[in-house]
Coordinates of C-alpha atoms in Angstrom, one line a residue:
X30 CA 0.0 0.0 0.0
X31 CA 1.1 3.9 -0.9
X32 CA 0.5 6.4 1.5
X33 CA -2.1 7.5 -1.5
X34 CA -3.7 4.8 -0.7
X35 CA -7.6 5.6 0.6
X36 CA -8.8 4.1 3.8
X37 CA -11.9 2.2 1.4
X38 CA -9.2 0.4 -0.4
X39 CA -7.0 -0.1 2.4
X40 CA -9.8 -1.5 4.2
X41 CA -10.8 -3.6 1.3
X42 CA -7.4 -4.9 0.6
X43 CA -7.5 -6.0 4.4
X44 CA -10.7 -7.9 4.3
X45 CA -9.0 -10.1 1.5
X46 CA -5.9 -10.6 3.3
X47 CA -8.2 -12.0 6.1
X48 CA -10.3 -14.1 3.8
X49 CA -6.3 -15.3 2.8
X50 CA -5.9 -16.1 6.2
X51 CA -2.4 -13.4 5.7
X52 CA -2.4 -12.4 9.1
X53 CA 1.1 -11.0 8.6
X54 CA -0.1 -9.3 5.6
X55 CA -2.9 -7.7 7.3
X56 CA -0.7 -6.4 10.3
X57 CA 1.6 -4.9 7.8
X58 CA -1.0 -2.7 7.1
X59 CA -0.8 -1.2 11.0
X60 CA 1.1 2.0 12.1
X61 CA 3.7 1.2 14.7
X62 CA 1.4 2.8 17.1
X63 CA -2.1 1.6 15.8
X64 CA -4.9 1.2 18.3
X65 CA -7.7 -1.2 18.3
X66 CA -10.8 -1.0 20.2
X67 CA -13.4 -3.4 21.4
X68 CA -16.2 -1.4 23.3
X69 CA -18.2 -3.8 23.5
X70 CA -16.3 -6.6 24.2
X71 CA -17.0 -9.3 27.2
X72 CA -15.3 -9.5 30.3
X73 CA -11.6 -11.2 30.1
X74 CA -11.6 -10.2 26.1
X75 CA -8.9 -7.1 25.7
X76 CA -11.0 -3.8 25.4
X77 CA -8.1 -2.0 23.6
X78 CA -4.8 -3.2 22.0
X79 CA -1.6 -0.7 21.8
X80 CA 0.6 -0.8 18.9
X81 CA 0.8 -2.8 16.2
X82 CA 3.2 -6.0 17.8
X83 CA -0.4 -5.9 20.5
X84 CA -2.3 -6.2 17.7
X85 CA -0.5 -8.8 15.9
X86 CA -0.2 -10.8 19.2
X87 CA -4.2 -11.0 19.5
X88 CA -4.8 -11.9 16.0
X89 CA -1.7 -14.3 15.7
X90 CA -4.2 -17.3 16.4
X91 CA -7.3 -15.7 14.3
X92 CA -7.3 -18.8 11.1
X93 CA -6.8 -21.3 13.4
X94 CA -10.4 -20.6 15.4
X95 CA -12.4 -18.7 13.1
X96 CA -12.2 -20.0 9.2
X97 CA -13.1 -16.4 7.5
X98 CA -14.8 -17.7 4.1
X99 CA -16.6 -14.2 2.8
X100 CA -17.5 -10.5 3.8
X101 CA -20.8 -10.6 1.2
X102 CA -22.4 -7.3 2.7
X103 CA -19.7 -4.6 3.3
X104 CA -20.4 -0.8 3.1
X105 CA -18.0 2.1 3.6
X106 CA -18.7 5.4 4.6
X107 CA -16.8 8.1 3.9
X108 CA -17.0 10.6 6.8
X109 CA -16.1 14.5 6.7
X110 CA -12.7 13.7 8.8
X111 CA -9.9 13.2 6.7
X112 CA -8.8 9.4 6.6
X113 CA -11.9 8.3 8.9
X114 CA -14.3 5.8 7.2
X115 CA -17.4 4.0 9.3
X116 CA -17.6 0.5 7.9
X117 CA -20.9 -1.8 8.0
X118 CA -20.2 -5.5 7.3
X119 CA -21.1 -9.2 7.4
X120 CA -18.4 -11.6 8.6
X121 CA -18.9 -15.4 6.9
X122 CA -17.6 -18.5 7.5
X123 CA -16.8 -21.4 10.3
X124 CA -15.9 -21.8 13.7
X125 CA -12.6 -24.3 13.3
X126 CA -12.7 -26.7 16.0
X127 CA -16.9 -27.2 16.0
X128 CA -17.4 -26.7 12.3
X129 CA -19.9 -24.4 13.1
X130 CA -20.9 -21.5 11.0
X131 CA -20.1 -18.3 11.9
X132 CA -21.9 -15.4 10.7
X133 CA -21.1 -11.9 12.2
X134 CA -22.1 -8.7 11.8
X135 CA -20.2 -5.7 12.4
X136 CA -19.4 -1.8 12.1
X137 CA -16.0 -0.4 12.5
X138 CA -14.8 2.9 13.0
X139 CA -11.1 3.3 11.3
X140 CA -8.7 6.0 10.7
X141 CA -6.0 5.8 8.2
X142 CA -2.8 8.2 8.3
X143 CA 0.1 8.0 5.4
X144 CA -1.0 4.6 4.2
X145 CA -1.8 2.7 7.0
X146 CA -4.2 2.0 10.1
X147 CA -4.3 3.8 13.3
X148 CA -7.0 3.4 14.8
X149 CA -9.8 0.7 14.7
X150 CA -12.7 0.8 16.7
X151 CA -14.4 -2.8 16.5
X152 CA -18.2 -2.8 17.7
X153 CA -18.6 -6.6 17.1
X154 CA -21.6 -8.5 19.0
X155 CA -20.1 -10.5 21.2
X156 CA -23.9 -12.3 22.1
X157 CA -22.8 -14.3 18.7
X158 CA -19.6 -16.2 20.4
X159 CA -20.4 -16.3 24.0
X160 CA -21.7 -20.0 23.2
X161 CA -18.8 -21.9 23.8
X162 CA -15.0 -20.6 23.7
X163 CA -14.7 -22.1 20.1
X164 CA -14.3 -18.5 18.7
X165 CA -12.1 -17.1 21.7
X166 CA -8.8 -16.8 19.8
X167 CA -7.6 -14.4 22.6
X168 CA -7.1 -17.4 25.2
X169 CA -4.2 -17.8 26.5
X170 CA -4.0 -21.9 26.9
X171 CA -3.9 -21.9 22.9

């Protein structure tokens, strides 16, 4: 990515490196000092990840819990900040170790400076994987 590069098409460009399962690929796409946000996330899930080696620590496990296959409704909103895009999307695919389907909806709030990500805000419904820890990627004991 060029630091020309808008935060739609970063954003897009991410989502297919997810569906890849290029976790490395997507961190690349992190400031140094990117920040990711959960505010709605359950007790003992991280509520807000500092800099980009945080972020690739929690997502270092992603493909080997949740099997990403699709994001078949996405919309991006441009916003009146510079770099700042709202996101509405639908996550697809399958819980790894039940086989289970996984179907999540979610909106993001994202900034984008000189190419890359700095801040995330990640308002996920965690009601969707609170039936079983199949999903939890961010547990420890993995």
């Amino acid at each position: 990515m060029t630091t020309t590069t808008r935060p739609a098409d970063l954003f897009r460009h991410g989502l297919r490196l997810l569906i890849d399962k290029d976790i490395s690929g997507w961190i690349d796409l992190w400031d140094e000092g990117g920040v990711l946000e959960f505010p709605f996330a359950p007790e003992g899930w991280p509520k807000r990840l500092e800099g980009r080696g945080a972020v690739a620590d929690y997502m270092r496990h992603y493909p080997d819990h949740i099997d990403l296959h699709d994001f078949p409704d996405v919309e991006i909103h441009e916003t009146g900040e510079p770099g700042t895009i709202v996101v509405e999307m639908r996550g697809v695919g399958k819980l790894v170790e039940t086989d289970v389907p996984f179907d999540m909806r979610y909106i993001a709030v994202v900034k984008v400076a000189d190419g890359l990500i700095t801040r995330y805000r990640d308002y996920w419904n965690p009601l969707a994987v609170l039936q079983g820890d199949a999903a939890d990627f961010t547990r420890r004991d993995r």
